[in-house]
Each structure stands twice: as C-alpha cells, then as structure tokens.
Tab-separated table of C-alpha atoms and ligand atoms in Angstrom:
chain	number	residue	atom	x	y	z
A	1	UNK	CA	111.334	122.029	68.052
A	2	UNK	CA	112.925	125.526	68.727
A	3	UNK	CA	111.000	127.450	71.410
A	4	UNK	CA	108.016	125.243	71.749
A	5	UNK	CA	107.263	123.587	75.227
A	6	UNK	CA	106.259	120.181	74.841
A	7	UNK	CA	103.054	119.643	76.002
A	8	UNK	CA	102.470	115.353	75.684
A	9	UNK	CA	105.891	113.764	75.107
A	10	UNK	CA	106.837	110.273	72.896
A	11	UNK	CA	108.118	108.978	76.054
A	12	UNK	CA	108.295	108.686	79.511
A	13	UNK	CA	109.702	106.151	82.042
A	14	UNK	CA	107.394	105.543	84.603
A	15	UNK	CA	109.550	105.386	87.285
A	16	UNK	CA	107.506	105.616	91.003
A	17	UNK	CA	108.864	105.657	94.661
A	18	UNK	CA	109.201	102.030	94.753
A	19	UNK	CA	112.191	102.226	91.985
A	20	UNK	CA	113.568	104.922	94.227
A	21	UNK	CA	114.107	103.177	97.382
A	22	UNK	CA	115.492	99.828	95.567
A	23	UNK	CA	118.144	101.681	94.042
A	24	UNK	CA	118.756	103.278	97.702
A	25	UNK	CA	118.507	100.386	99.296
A	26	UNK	CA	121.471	99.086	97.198
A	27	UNK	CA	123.454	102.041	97.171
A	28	UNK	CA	123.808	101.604	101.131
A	29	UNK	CA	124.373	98.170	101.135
A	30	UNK	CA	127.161	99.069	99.023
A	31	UNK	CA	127.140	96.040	96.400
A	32	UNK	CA	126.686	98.071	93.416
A	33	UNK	CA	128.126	95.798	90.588
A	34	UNK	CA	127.007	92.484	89.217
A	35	UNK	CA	125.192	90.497	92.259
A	36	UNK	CA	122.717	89.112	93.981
A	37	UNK	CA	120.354	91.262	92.655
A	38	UNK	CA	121.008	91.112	89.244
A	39	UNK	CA	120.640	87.407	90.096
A	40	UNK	CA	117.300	87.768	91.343
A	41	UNK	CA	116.596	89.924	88.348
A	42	UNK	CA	117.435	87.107	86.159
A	43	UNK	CA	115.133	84.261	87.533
A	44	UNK	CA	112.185	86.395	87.740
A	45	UNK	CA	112.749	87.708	84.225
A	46	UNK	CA	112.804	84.476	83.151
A	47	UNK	CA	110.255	83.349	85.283
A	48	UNK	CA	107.614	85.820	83.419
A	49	UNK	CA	108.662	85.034	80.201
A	50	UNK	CA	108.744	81.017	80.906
A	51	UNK	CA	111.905	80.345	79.859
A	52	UNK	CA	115.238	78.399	81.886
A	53	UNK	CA	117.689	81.025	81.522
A	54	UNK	CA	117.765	84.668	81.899
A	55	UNK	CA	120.869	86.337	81.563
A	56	UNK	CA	121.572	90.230	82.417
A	57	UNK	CA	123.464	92.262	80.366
A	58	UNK	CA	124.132	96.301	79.830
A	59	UNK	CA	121.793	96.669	76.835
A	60	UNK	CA	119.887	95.224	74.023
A	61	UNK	CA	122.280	96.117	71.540
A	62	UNK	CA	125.221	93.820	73.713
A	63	UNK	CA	122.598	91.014	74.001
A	64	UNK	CA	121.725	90.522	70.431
A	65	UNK	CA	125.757	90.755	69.820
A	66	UNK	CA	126.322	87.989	73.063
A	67	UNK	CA	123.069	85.306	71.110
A	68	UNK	CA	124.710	85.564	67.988
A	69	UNK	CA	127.940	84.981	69.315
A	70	UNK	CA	126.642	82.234	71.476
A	71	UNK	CA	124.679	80.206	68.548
A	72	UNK	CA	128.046	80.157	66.507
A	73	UNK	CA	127.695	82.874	63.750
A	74	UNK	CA	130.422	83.940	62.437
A	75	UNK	CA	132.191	85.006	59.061
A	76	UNK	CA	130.985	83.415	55.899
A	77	UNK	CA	127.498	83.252	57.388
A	78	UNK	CA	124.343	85.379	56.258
A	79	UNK	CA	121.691	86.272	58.790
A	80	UNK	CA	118.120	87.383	57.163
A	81	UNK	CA	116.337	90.132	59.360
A	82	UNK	CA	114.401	93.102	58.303
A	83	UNK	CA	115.748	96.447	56.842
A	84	UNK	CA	112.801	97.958	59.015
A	85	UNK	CA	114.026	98.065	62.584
A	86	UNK	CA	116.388	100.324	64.810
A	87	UNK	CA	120.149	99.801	63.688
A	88	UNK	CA	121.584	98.090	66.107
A	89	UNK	CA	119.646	94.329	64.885
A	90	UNK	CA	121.580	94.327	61.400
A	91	UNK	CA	124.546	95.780	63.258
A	92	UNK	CA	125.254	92.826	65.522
A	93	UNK	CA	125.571	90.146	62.428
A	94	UNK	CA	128.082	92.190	61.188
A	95	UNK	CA	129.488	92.412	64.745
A	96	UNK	CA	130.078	89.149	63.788
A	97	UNK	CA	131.920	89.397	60.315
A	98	UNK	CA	128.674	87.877	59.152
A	99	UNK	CA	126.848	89.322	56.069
A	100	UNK	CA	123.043	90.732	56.937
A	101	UNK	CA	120.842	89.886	54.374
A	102	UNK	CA	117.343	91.872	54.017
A	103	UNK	CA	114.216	90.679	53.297
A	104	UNK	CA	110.824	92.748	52.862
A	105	UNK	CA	108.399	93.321	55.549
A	106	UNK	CA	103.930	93.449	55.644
A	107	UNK	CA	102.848	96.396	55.283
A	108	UNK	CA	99.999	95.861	57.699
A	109	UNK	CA	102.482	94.752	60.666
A	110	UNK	CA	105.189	96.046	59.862
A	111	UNK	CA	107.116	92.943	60.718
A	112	UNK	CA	109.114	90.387	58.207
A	113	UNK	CA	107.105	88.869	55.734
A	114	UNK	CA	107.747	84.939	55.836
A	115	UNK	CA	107.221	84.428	52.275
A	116	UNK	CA	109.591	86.935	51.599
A	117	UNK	CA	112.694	85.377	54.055
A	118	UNK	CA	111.916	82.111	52.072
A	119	UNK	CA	113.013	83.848	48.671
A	120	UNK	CA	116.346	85.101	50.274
A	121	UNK	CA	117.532	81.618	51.867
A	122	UNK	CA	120.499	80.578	50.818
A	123	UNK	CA	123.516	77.699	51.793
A	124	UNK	CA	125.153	80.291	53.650
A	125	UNK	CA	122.161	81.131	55.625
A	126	UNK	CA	122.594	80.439	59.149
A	127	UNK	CA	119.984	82.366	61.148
A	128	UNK	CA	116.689	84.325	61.098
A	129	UNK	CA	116.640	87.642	63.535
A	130	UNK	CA	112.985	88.568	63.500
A	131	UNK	CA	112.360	91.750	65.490
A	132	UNK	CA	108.778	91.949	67.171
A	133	UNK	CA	108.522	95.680	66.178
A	134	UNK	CA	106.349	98.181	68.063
A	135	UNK	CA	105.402	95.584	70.114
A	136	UNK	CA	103.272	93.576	67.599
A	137	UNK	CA	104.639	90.230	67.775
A	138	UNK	CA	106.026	88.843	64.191
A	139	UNK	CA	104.134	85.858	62.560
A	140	UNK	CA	106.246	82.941	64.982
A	141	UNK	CA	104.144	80.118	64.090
A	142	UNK	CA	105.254	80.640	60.378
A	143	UNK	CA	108.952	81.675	61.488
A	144	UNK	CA	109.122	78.512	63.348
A	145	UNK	CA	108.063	76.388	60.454
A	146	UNK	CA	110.610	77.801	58.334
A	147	UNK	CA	113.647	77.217	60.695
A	148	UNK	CA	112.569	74.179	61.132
A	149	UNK	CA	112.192	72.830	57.764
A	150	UNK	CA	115.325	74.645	56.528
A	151	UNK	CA	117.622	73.924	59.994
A	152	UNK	CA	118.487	77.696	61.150
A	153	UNK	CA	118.443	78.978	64.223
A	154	UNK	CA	115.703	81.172	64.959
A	155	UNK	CA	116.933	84.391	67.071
A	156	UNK	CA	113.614	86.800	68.410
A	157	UNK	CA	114.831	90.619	69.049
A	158	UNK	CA	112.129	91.304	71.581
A	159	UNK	CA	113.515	94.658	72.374
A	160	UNK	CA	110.199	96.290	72.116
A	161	UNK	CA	108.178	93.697	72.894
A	162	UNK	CA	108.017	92.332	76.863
A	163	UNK	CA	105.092	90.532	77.422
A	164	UNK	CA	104.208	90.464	73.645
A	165	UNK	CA	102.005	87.223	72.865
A	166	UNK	CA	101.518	85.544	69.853
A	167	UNK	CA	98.896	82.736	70.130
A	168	UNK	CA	98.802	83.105	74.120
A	169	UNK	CA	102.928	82.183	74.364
A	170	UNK	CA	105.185	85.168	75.175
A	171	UNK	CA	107.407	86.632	72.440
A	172	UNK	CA	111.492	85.221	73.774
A	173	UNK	CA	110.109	81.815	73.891
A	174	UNK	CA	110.094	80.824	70.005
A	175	UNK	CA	113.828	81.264	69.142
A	176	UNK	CA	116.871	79.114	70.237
A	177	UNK	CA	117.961	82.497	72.106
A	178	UNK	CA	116.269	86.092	72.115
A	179	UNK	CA	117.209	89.674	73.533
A	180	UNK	CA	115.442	92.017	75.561
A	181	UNK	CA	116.408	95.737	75.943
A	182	UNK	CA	115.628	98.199	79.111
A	183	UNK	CA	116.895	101.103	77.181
A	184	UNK	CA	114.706	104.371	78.764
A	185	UNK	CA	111.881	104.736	75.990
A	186	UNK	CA	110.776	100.654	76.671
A	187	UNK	CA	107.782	99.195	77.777
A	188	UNK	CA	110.291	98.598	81.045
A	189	UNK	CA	113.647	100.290	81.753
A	190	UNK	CA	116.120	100.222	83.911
A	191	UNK	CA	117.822	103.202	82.089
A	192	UNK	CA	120.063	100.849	80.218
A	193	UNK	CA	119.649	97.552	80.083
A	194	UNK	CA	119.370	93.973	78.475
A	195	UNK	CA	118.431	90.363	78.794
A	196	UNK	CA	119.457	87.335	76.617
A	197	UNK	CA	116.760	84.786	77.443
A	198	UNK	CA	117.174	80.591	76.345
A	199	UNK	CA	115.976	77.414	77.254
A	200	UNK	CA	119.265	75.834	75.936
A	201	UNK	CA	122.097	75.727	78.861
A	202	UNK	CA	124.663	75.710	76.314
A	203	UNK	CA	123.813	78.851	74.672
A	204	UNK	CA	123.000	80.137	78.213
A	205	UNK	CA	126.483	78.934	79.764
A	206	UNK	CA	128.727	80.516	76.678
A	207	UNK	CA	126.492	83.960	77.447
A	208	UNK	CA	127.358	83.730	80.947
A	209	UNK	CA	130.991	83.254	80.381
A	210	UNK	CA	131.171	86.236	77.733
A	211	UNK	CA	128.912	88.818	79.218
A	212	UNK	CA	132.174	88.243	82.003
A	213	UNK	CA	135.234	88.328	80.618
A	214	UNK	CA	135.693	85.228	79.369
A	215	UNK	CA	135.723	84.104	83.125
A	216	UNK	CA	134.979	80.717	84.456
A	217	UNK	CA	136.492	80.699	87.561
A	218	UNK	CA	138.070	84.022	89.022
A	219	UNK	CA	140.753	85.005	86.817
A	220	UNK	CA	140.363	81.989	84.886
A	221	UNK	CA	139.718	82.849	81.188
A	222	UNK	CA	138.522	80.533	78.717
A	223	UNK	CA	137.514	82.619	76.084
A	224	UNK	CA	137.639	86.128	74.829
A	225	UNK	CA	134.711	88.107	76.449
A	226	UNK	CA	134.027	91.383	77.114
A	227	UNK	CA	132.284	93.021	80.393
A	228	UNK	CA	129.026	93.419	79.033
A	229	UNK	CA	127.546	93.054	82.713
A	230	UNK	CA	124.408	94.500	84.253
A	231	UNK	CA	124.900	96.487	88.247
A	232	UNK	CA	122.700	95.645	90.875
A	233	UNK	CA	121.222	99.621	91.016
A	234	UNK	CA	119.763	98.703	87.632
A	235	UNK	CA	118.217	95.175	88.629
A	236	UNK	CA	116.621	96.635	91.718
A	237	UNK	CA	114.951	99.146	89.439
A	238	UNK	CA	114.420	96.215	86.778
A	239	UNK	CA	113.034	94.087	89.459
A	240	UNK	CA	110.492	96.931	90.672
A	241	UNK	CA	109.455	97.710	86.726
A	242	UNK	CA	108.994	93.530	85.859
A	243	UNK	CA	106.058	93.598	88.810
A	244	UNK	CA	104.321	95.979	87.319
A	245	UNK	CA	105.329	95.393	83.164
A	246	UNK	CA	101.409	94.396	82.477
A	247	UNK	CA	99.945	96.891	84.592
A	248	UNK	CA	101.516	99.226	82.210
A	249	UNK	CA	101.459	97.438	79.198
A	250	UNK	CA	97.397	97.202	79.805
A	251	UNK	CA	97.594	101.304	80.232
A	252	UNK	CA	99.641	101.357	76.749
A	253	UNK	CA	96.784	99.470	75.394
A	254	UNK	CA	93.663	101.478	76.910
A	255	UNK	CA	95.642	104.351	75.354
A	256	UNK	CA	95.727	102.577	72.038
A	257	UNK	CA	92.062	101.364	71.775
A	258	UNK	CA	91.530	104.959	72.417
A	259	UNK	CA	93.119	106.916	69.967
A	260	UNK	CA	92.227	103.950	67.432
A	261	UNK	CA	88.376	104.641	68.535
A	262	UNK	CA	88.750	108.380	67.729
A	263	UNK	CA	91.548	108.428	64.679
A	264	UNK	CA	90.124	105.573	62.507
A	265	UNK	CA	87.221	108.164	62.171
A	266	UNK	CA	89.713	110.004	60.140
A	267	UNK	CA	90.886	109.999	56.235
A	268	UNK	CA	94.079	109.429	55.197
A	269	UNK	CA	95.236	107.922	58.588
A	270	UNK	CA	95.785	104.373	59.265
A	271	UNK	CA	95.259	103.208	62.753
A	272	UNK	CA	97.950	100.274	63.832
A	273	UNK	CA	96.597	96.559	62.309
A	274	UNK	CA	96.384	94.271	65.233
A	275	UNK	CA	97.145	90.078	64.390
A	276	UNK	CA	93.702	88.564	66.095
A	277	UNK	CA	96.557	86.196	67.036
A	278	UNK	CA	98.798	88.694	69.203
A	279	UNK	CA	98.604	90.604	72.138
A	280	UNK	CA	100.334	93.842	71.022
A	281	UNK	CA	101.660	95.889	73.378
A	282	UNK	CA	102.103	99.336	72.031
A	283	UNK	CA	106.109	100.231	72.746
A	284	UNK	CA	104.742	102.575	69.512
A	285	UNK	CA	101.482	103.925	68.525
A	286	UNK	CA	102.122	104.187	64.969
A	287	UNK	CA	99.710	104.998	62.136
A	288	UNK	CA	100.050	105.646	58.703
A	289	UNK	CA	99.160	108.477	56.923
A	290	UNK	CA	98.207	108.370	52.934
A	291	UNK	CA	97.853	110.978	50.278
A	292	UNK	CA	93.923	110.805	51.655
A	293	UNK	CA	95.187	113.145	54.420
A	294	UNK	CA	95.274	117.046	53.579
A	295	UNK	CA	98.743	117.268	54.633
A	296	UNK	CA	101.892	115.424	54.456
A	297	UNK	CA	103.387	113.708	56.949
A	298	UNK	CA	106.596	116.175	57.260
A	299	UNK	CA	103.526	118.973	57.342
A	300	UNK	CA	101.611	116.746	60.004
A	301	UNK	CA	104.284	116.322	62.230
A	302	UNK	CA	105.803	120.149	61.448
A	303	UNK	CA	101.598	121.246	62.847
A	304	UNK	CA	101.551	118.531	66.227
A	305	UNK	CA	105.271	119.620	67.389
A	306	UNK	CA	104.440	123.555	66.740
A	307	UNK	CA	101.486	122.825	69.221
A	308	UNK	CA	103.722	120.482	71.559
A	309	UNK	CA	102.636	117.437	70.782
A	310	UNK	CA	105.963	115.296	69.973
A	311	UNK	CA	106.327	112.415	67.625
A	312	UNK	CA	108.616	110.705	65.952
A	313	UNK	CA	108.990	108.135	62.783
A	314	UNK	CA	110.445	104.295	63.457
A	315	UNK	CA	112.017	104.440	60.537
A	316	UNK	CA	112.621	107.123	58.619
A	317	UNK	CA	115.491	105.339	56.802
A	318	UNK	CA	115.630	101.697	56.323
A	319	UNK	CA	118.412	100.109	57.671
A	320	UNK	CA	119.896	99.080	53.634
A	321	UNK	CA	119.769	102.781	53.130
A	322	UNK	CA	121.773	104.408	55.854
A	323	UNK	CA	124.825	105.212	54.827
A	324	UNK	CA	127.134	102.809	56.572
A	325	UNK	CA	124.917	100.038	54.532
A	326	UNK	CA	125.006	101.860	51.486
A	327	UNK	CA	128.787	101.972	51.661
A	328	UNK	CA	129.290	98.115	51.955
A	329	UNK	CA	127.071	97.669	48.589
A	330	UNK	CA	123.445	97.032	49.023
A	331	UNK	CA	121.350	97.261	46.459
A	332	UNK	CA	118.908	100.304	47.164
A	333	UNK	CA	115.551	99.124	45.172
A	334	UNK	CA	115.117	96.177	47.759
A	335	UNK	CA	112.708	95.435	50.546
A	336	UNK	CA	110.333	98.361	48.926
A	337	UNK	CA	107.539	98.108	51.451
A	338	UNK	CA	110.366	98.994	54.076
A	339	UNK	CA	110.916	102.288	51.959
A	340	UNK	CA	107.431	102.896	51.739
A	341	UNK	CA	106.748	102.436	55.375
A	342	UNK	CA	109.549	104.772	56.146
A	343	UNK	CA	107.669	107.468	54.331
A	344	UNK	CA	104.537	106.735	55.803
A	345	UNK	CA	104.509	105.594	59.430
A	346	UNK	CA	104.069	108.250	62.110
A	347	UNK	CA	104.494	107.378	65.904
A	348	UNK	CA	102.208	109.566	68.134
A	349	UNK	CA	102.626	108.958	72.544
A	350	UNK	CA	101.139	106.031	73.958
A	351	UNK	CA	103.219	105.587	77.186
A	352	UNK	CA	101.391	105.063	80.320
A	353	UNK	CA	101.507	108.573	81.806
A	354	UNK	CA	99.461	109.694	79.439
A	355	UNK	CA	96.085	111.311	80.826
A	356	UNK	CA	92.782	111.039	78.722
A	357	UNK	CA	93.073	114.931	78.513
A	358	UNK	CA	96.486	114.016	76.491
A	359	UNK	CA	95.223	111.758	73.753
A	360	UNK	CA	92.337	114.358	73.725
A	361	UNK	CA	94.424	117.131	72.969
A	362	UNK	CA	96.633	114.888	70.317
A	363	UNK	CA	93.411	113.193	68.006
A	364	UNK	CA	92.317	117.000	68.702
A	365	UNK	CA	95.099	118.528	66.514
A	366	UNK	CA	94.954	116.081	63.840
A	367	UNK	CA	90.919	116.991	63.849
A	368	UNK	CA	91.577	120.441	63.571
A	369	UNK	CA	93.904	119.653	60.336
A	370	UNK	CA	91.218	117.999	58.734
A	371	UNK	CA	88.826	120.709	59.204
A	372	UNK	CA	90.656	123.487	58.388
B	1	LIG	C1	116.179	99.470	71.486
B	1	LIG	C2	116.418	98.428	70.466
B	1	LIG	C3	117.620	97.710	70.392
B	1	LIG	C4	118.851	98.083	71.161
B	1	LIG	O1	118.710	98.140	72.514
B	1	LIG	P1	119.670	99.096	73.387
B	1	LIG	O2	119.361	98.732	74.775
B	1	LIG	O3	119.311	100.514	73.041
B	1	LIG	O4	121.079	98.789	73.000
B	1	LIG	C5	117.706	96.661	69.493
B	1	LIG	N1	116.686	96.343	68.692
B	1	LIG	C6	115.529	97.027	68.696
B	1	LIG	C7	114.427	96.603	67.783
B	1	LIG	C8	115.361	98.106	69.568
B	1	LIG	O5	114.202	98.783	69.568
C-alpha cells in the first residue's frame, strides 16, 4: 500500500468520550488490575448474552485455550472445527496436545457444514469448535443435534459474533462453554480482550481458578494456571462498548443492506448470503468474486487499495495449509470449499464509522471496473 493514503479503512474502533473518562476514572482511583470492574464487566456481559457465568480474560485466543482446558480435552482427543477461520481456533486444541481435525465448510455461509462434521466423527472425538464467522451465526440447531446424539461437547468461538442470533437466541448460549474476543477490529473492543461465557458452574469455577494462577485462596494453588486475567482500564472501556454493542451492530448492518442494495447489481460479485434464521452482524462484509468479474480478485483489490479503499481476505490460507499445519501432516486436498473460499472471498469496510459518502465511494470503484 506504498504511498497511498487510505481513504475508507477495514477497521475502526469506535471508541467515544464516554470510553475516555472510564478508563480515567480508573486510572485515578488507582485499581488498575483485575477488580471490581472487571467484575461488573462480567455480570453484564453475561447478562446480554443470557447466560450464568461470564468470565474475563486477556483475549479470545486465551479463552478458547481456558474452555478447552476447562471441558477436559486433552491428549489423545480430536476436536472437529473448520480449516476456514483465523488461526488461533485450531491452535488452542493443540494447545492442548489434542489433534484438530478439519471438516469442510458451505460455501454460502461460510461456516461448518454439519453433514460434513458427521463424516469426520470418530471414538476419539471429543468436541465440536464451531466458529460463528463474520458474524453469521453457524447452523446451532443442527450442531446441537449432533452433540447431542453423539455425546460431545459443543464449544461456540463467538469471537466475531456478539449479539449474533440464530433463531432469536444469542450465539454463546448453544455450547457447554464459548469465547468471546475484544481484540481492536471486533464488533466491541476493549483493545485486547476476552470472555469465556457458561451456564455450567463447574466449567465456570475451573476457568476462574486458571485464568488466576491456579489460585483458590490467596497463595493457595490448586492447579497449574496461568495469569490470563483481564485489568479494570479494559472493563471500564468494555463496559462503555457492551451499552452500545447493538447500536453499532444495527450501523454494521445499515452499512451492509447498503452495499448489498448497490453491489448485487453487479456481475461476478457475490453479496454475503444471510440464514433467514440469523441475525448477522457484519464483523466482515465479505463478497465473493467469480470469473464473471473482469478482473481478478488480486487485480480487484491491487485497483480499491491504489484508490485508498482498504480490504482484506478472511482467509487467504486455510488453516490445514499454513505451514505449521502442513508440517504436522495434513493432507492438503481436504475441506476443498475452504480452499476455494480462500481464493474467492473479499472483505470490503463495514464498521460503523463509515459515512454513506464511504460506501459510495467503495461500490463506486468496483462500478468503475466494470465499466471500463
Ligand atoms: C479474533 C479471533 C480469535 C482470537 O482472538 P484474540 O483476542 O485476537 O486472541 C479467535 N477466533 C476467531 C474466529 C477470531 O476472529
């Protein structure tokens, strides 16, 4: 992007005065660490979702490790999730000495495809990570069915997905445990960030006790843990950004219906497929673009970053094909509607500072492509 001044950016936290006096108001108080504000944070987290337990942690990638941990994988088991997701899902099964196993996603959602865990279920299956990805919620009745009949635990990575719904019931509540992530890019930040949510007070209590050293009592340690805790600066900014999550999920939507209005009008790119069942909301605008569109998608996104428009592709590599994966032996012709939709899918900005003159200015560059 050498020398070109972005003009609409991916991302952008929207981050207003109310954020800045919380985190003041803490930093003279002088309890910065993990407190009665990260406390608060916690109930009214899980408050919105509807769940028992909340529990705060540094980031999404620690609170996926923390469930898994906390529902008893470990070595020996396999954990099916999707090769189509940001790294750090598969990562945490082997965080556990457990073996990831891949199976293929829908090409319309993006998401797992249920038919397609069933094939891969084995004895050593233990648990199903389903990731909610761009914010469109993954098929949970049918995910719930399956756990069910087959008795694993059903984990939801929601890290892209807060206030999701699938059939009017918030994404977090389906699973035995799921993970939230307030990383900077997410529908709500708190720069970094991350939530383990549960209505089990077992799973819930062994979080706890990890997140915190093992602690259960001060300097009392029970079991090996780690300090994987959140600070009060970011739960006063987490607590500002939860009051207003669906004022700005309902802005990432507007901005969707929008450019769906204006780029379904055009060949060769795929607007995002949206589950009558769901409420999407939009972490990523992503379409796809075929060989009906004049240019490639390499060309496409060389033309809308040389005129300052960023994007960026969620995935361009599926997670069996990244090298680390590669090295421990998967098989590379698998899951092959993840490797097309990492040559496909194209994420253009969608976050809620985005002016109508922005999305203009974007559906106008792909326009001009067309035309030209
Ligand atoms: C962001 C993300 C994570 C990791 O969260 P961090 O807070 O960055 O550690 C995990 N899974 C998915 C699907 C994500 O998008």
């Amino acid at each position: 992007m050498s020398g070109v001044e972005v003009r609409v950016p991916i991302a952008k936290p929207f981050i207003t005065d109310e954020e800045v006096e919380a985190v003041i108001r803490i930093l003279k108080n002088g309890l910065l660490a993990q407190g009665s504000e990260v406390y608060a944070f916690e109930k009214e987290f899980a408050e919105y979702i509807g769940v028992k337990h909340a529990i705060a942690v540094s980031n999404g990638t620690v609170a996926l490790d923390l469930a898994l941990k906390a529902i008893g994988v470990r070595e020996g088991d396999e954990v099916i999730t999707t090769p189509f997701t940001f790294i750090a899902t598969a990562n945490a099964i082997l965080y556990q000495g457990a073996k990831p196993v891949f199976a293929d996603i829908d090409l319309r959602t993006y998401n797992l495809d249920p038919d397609n865990v069933l094939e891969v279920i084995t004895q050593k299956t233990k648990a199903i990570i389903v990731v909610h990805l761009y914010g469109h919620p993954a098929d949970m009745k049918a995910f719930r069915e399956i756990a069910d009949d087959y008795k694993l635990l059903l984990v939801e990575d929601c890290a892209q997905a807060h206030g999701s719904m699938f059939m009017g019931r918030k994404v977090g509540t389906f699973g035995e445990v799921a993970t939230f992530s307030f990383y900077a890019t997410k529908n709500m930040t708190t720069g970094e960030g991350g939530m383990v949510v549960t209505n089990d007070d077992r799973i819930a209590e062994k979080i706890r006790i990890l997140r915190d050293q093992g602690q259960v009592a001060k300097y009392v340690h029970v079991d090996l843990g780690y300090n994987y805790r959140m600070t009060n600066m970011q739960a006063a900014i987490g607590r500002v950004q939860l009051k207003r999550l669906d004022a700005m999920n309902d802005m990432r939507i507007e901005n969707a219906k929008y450019l769906t209005l204006r780029l379904s009008k055009i060949k060769g790119i795929i607007p995002p497929y949206v589950d009558p069942r769901v409420k999407h909301v939009f972490h990523q605008y992503v379409v796809k673009v075929t060989d009906d569109f004049p240019l490639s998608r390499e060309r496409l996104m060389e033309e809308l970053r040389g005129r300052g428009v960023e994007v960026a592709v969620h995935y361009p590599i599926p997670v069996h094909h990244q090298p680390l994966y590669r090295r421990l032996g998967y098989p590379q012709d698998i899951c092959p509607n993840a490797i097309e939709a990492s040559r496909r899918v194209l994420s253009l900005p969608v976050h809620p500072s985005l002016s109508r003159e922005d999305l203009d200015y974007v559906v106008g560059v792909v326009e001009q492509l067309v035309v030209v």
